CSV table of C-alpha atoms in Angstrom, one decimal:
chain,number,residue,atom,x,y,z
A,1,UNK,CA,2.1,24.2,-11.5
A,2,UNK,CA,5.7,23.7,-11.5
A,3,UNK,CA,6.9,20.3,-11.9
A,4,UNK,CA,10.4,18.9,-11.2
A,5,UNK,CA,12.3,15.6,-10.6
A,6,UNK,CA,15.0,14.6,-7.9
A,7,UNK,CA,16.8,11.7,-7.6
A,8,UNK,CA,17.5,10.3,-4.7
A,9,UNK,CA,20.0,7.5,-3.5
A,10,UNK,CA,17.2,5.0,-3.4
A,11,UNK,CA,16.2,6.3,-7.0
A,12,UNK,CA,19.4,5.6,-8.4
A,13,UNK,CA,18.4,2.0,-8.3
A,14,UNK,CA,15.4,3.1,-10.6
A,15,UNK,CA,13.0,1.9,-8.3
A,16,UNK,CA,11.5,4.7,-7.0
A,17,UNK,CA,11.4,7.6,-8.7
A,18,UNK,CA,10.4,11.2,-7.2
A,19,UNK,CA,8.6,14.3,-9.0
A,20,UNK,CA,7.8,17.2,-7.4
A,21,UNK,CA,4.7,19.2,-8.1
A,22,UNK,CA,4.7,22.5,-5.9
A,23,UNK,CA,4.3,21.4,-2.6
A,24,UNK,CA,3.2,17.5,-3.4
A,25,UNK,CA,5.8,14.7,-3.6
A,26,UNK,CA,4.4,12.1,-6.4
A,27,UNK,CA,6.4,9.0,-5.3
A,28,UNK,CA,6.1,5.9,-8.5
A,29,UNK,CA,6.6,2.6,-7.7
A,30,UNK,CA,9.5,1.4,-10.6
A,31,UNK,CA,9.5,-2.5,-10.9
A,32,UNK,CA,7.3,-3.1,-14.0
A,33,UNK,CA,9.0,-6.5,-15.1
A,34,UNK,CA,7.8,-7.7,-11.8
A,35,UNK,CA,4.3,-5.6,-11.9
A,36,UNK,CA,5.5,-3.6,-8.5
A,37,UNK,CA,6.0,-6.5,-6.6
A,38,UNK,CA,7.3,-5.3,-2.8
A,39,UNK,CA,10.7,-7.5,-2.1
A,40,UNK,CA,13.0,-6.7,0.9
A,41,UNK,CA,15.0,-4.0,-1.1
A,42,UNK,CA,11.7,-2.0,-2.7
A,43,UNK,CA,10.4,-2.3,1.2
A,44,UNK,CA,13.6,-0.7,2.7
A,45,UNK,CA,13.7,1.7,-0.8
A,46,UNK,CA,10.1,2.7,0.1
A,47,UNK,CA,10.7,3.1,4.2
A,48,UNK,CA,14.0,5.1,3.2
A,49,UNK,CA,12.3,7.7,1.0
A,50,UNK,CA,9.0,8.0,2.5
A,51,UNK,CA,11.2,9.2,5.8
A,52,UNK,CA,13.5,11.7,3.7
A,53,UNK,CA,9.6,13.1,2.0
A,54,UNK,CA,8.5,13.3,5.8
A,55,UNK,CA,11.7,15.3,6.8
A,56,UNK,CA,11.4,17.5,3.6
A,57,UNK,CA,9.7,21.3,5.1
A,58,UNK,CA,8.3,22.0,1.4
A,59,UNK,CA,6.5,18.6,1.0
A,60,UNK,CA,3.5,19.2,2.5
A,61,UNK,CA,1.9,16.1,0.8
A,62,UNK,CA,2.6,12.9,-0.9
A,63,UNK,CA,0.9,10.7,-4.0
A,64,UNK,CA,1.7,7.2,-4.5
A,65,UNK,CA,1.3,5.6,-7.6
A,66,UNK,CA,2.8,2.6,-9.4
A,67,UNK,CA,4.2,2.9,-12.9
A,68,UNK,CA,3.0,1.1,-16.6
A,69,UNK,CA,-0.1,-1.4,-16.0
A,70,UNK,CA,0.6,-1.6,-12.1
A,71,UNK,CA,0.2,-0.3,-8.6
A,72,UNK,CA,1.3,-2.7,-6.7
A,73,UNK,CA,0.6,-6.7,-7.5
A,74,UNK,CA,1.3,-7.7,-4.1
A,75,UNK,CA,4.6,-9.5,-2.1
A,76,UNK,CA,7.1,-10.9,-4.6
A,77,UNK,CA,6.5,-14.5,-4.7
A,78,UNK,CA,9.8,-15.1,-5.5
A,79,UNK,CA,11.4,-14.0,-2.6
A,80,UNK,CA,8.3,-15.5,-0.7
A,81,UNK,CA,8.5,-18.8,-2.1
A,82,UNK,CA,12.0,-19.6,-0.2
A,83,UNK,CA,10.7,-18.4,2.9
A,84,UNK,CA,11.1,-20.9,6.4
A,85,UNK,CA,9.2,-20.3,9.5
A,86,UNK,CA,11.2,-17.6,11.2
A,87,UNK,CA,11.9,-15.8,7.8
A,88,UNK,CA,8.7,-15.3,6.6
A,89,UNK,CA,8.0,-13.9,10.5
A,90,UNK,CA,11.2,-11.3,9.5
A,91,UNK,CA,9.8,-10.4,6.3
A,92,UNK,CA,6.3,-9.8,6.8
A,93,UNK,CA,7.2,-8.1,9.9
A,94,UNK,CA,9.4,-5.3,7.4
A,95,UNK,CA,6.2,-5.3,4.7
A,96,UNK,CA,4.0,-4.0,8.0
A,97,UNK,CA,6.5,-1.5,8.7
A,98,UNK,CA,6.5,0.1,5.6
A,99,UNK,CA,2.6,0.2,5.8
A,100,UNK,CA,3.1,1.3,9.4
A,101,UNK,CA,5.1,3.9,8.1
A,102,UNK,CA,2.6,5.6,5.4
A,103,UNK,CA,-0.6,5.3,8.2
A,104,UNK,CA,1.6,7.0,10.7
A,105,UNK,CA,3.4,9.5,8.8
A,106,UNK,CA,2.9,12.8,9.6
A,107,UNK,CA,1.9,14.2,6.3
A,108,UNK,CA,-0.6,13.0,4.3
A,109,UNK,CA,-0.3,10.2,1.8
A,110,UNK,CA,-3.0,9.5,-1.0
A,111,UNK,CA,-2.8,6.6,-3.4
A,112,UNK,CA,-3.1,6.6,-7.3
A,113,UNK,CA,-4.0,3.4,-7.9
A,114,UNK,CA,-3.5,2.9,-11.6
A,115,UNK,CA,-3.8,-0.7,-12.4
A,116,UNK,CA,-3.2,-3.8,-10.8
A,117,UNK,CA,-3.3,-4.1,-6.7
A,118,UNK,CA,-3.6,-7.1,-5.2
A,119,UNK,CA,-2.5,-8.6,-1.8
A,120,UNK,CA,0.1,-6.1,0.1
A,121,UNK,CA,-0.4,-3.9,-2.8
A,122,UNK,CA,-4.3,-3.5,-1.6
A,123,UNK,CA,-3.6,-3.4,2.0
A,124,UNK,CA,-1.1,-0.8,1.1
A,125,UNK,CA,-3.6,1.5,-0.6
A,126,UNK,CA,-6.3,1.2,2.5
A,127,UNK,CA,-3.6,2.5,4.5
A,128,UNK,CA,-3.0,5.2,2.8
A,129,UNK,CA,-5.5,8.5,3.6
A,130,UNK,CA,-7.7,8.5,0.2
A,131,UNK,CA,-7.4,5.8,-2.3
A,132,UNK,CA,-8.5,7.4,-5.8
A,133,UNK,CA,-8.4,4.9,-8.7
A,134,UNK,CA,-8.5,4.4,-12.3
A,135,UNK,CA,-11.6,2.7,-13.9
A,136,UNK,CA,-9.1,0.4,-14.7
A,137,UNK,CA,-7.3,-0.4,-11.8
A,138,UNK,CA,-8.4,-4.0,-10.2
A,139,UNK,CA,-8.2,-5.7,-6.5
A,140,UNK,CA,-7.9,-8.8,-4.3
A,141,UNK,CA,-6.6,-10.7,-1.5
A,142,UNK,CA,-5.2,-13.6,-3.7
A,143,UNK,CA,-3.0,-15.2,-0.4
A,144,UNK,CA,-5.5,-17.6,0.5
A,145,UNK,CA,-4.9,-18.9,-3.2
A,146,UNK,CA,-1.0,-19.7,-2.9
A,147,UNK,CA,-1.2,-20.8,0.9
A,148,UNK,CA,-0.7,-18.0,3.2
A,149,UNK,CA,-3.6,-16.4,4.7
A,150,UNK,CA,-3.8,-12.2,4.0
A,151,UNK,CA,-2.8,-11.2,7.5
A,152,UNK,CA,-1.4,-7.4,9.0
A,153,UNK,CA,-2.8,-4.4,7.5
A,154,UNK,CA,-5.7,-6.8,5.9
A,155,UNK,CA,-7.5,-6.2,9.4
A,156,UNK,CA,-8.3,-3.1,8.2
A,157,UNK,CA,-10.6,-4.2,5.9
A,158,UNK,CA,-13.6,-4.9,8.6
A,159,UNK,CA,-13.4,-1.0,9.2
A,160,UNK,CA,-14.0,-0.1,5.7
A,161,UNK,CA,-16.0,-2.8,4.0
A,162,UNK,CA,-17.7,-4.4,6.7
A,163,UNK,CA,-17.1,-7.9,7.8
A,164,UNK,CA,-19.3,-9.8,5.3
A,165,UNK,CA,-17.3,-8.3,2.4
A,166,UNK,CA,-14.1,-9.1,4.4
A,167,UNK,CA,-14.7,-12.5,4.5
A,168,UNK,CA,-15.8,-13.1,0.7
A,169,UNK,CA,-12.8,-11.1,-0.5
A,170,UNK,CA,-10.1,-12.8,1.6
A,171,UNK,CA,-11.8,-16.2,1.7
A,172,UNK,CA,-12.3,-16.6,-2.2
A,173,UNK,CA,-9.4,-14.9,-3.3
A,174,UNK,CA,-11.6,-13.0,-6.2
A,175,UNK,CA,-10.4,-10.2,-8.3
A,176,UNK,CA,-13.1,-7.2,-8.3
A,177,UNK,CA,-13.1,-4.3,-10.8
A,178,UNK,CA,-13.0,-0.7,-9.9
A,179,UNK,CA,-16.9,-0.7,-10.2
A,180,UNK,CA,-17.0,-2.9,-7.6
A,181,UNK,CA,-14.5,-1.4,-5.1
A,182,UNK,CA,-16.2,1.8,-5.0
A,183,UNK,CA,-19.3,-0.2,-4.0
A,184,UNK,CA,-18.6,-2.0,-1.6
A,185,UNK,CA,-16.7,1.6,-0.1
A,186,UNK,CA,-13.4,-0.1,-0.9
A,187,UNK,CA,-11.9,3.2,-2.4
A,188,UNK,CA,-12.5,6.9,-2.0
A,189,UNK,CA,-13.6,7.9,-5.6
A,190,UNK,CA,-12.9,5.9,-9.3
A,191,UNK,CA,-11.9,8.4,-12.1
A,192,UNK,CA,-11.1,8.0,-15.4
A,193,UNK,CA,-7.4,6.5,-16.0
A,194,UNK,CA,-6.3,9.5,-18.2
A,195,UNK,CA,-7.3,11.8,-15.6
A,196,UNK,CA,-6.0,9.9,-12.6
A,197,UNK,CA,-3.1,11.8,-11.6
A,198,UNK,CA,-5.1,14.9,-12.0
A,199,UNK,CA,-8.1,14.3,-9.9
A,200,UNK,CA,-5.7,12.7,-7.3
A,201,UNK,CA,-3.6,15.9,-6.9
A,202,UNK,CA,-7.2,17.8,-7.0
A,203,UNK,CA,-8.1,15.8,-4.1
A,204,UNK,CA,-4.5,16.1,-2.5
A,205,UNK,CA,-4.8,19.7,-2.4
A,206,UNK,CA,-7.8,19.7,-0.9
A,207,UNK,CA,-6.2,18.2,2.2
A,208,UNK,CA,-3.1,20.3,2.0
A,209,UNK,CA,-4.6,23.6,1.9
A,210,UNK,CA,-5.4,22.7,5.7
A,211,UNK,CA,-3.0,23.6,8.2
A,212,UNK,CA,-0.2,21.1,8.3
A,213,UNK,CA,-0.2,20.7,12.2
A,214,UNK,CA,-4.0,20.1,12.3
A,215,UNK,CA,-4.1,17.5,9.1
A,216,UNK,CA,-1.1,15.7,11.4
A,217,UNK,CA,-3.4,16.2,14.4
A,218,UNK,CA,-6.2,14.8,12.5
A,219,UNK,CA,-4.1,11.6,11.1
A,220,UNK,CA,-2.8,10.9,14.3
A,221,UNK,CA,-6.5,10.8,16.3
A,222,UNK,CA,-8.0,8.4,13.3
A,223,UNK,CA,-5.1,5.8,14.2
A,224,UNK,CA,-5.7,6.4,17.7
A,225,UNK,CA,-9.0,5.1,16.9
A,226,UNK,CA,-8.3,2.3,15.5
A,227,UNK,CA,-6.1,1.1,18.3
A,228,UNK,CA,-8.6,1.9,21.0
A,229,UNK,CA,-10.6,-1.1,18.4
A,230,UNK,CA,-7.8,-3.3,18.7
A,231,UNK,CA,-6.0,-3.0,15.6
A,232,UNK,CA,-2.4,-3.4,16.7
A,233,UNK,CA,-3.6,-6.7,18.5
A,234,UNK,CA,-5.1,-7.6,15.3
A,235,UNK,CA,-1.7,-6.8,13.3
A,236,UNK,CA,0.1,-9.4,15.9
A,237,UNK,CA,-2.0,-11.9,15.5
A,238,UNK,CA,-1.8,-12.3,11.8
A,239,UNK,CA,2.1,-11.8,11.7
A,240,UNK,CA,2.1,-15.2,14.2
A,241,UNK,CA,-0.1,-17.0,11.3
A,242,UNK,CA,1.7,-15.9,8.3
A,243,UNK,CA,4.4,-17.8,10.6
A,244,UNK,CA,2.4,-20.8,10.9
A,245,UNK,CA,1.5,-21.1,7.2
A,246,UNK,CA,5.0,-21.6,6.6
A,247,UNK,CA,5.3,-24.3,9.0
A,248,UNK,CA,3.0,-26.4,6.5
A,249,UNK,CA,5.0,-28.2,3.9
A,250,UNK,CA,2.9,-27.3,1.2
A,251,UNK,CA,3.0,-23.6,1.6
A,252,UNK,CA,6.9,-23.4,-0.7
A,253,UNK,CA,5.6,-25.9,-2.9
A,254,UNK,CA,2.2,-23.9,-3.8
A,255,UNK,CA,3.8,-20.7,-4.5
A,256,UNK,CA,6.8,-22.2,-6.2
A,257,UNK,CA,4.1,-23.5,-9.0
A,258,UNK,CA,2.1,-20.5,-9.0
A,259,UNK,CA,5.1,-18.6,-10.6
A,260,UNK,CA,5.3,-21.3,-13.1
């Protein structure tokens, strides 16, 4: 395999950086002082190079993957922690974008998930068309515990664990283990963490040797699906109460000491 880097005007930044493996784009998340967290300018980073990846004829698939100890550890508190009413409405609105982006692209997008991923980092990875991790990679919905409740691409999870598990996960705000995620069907397949990018281009290839029209084809029916359940409605909904919690004069206050 041939293997080569490119830097883009988003990568200049160092947040994102881009390798190139034949025909398969391996996109790594590059915040590790903040463990991957998403702010507003890794979101618009993120939405800017997964679009130039989509536009690119020789990419005919993409992994996603966070870098060090860390896919993605959720929503950056700190930006979070400031946010009023109408500005957490703005910002959670862009993180469900982003994730709107990856479900809807056109090629194919599998997550590496290599260490920590927890809140928008989680709902991230379900979005995404496999989700191989490492056995050390861990999960959870952890909003519940700094105020917010886990709200747009978390009402995916019904479709994939079930309802019961939905509710423990989100309502308890528990970290699970890898062991545990591919239990409960929360990811595709749990490999070893030095052979994580390995097996997750193994399994990437076996989705790009399709045609590309049909694998597009095939993407686009599976969403379809899930809006003919209601999804999109469901999306709405928890964008209005992400609003809501911010209303509460706690909400600031909780987060502000969590980062303490």
């Amino acid at each position: 395999m041939s293997k080569n880097t490119e830097l883009s005007t988003v990568e200049k930044k160092a947040l994102l950086i881009t390798e190139f493996v034949d025909e398969v784009a391996i996109l790594k998340i590059n915040r590790p002082e903040k463990l991957n967290a998403l702010n507003t300018e890794m979101i618009e980073a993120l939405k800017v190079e997964l679009k130039r990846l989509e536009d690119n004829e020789k990419v005919k698939g993409i992994i996603l993957t966070g870098v060090e100890k860390s896919f993605i550890v959720g929503a950056d508190i700190s930006e979070m922690k400031n946010l009023s009413t109408e500005s957490s409405i703005k910002f959670i609105s862009n993180l469900h974008e982003l994730i709107n982006t990856i479900r809807n692209l056109n090629k194919p997008v599998i997550a590496a998930v290599n260490g920590y991923c927890f809140g928008a980092g989680l709902e991230l990875a379900i979005s995404c068309d496999l989700t191989i991790c490492s056995k050390e990679a861990s999960f959870g919905m952890q909003e519940v515990k700094i105020g917010i409740p886990s709200v747009i691409e978390a009402a995916l999870f019904p479709f994939i664990i079930g309802l019961n598990k939905t509710r423990e996960l989100l309502l308890t705000g528990d970290v699970i283990d890898s062991k545990t995620a591919i239990e409960i069907g929360l990811v595709n397949h749990v490999v070893e963490h030095s052979e994580l990018m390995e097996k997750t281009m193994e399994y990437t290839l076996k989705i790009t040797v399709n045609p590309s029209y049909s694998v597009m084809l095939q993407k686009q029916l599976i969403n379809r699906w899930l809006d003919n359940a209601g999804l999109n409605q469901s999306i709405q909904n928890g964008v209005d109460y992400f609003g809501r919690a911010f209303s509460h004069p706690d909400t600031n206050k909780i987060m502000g000491d969590a980062l303490k």
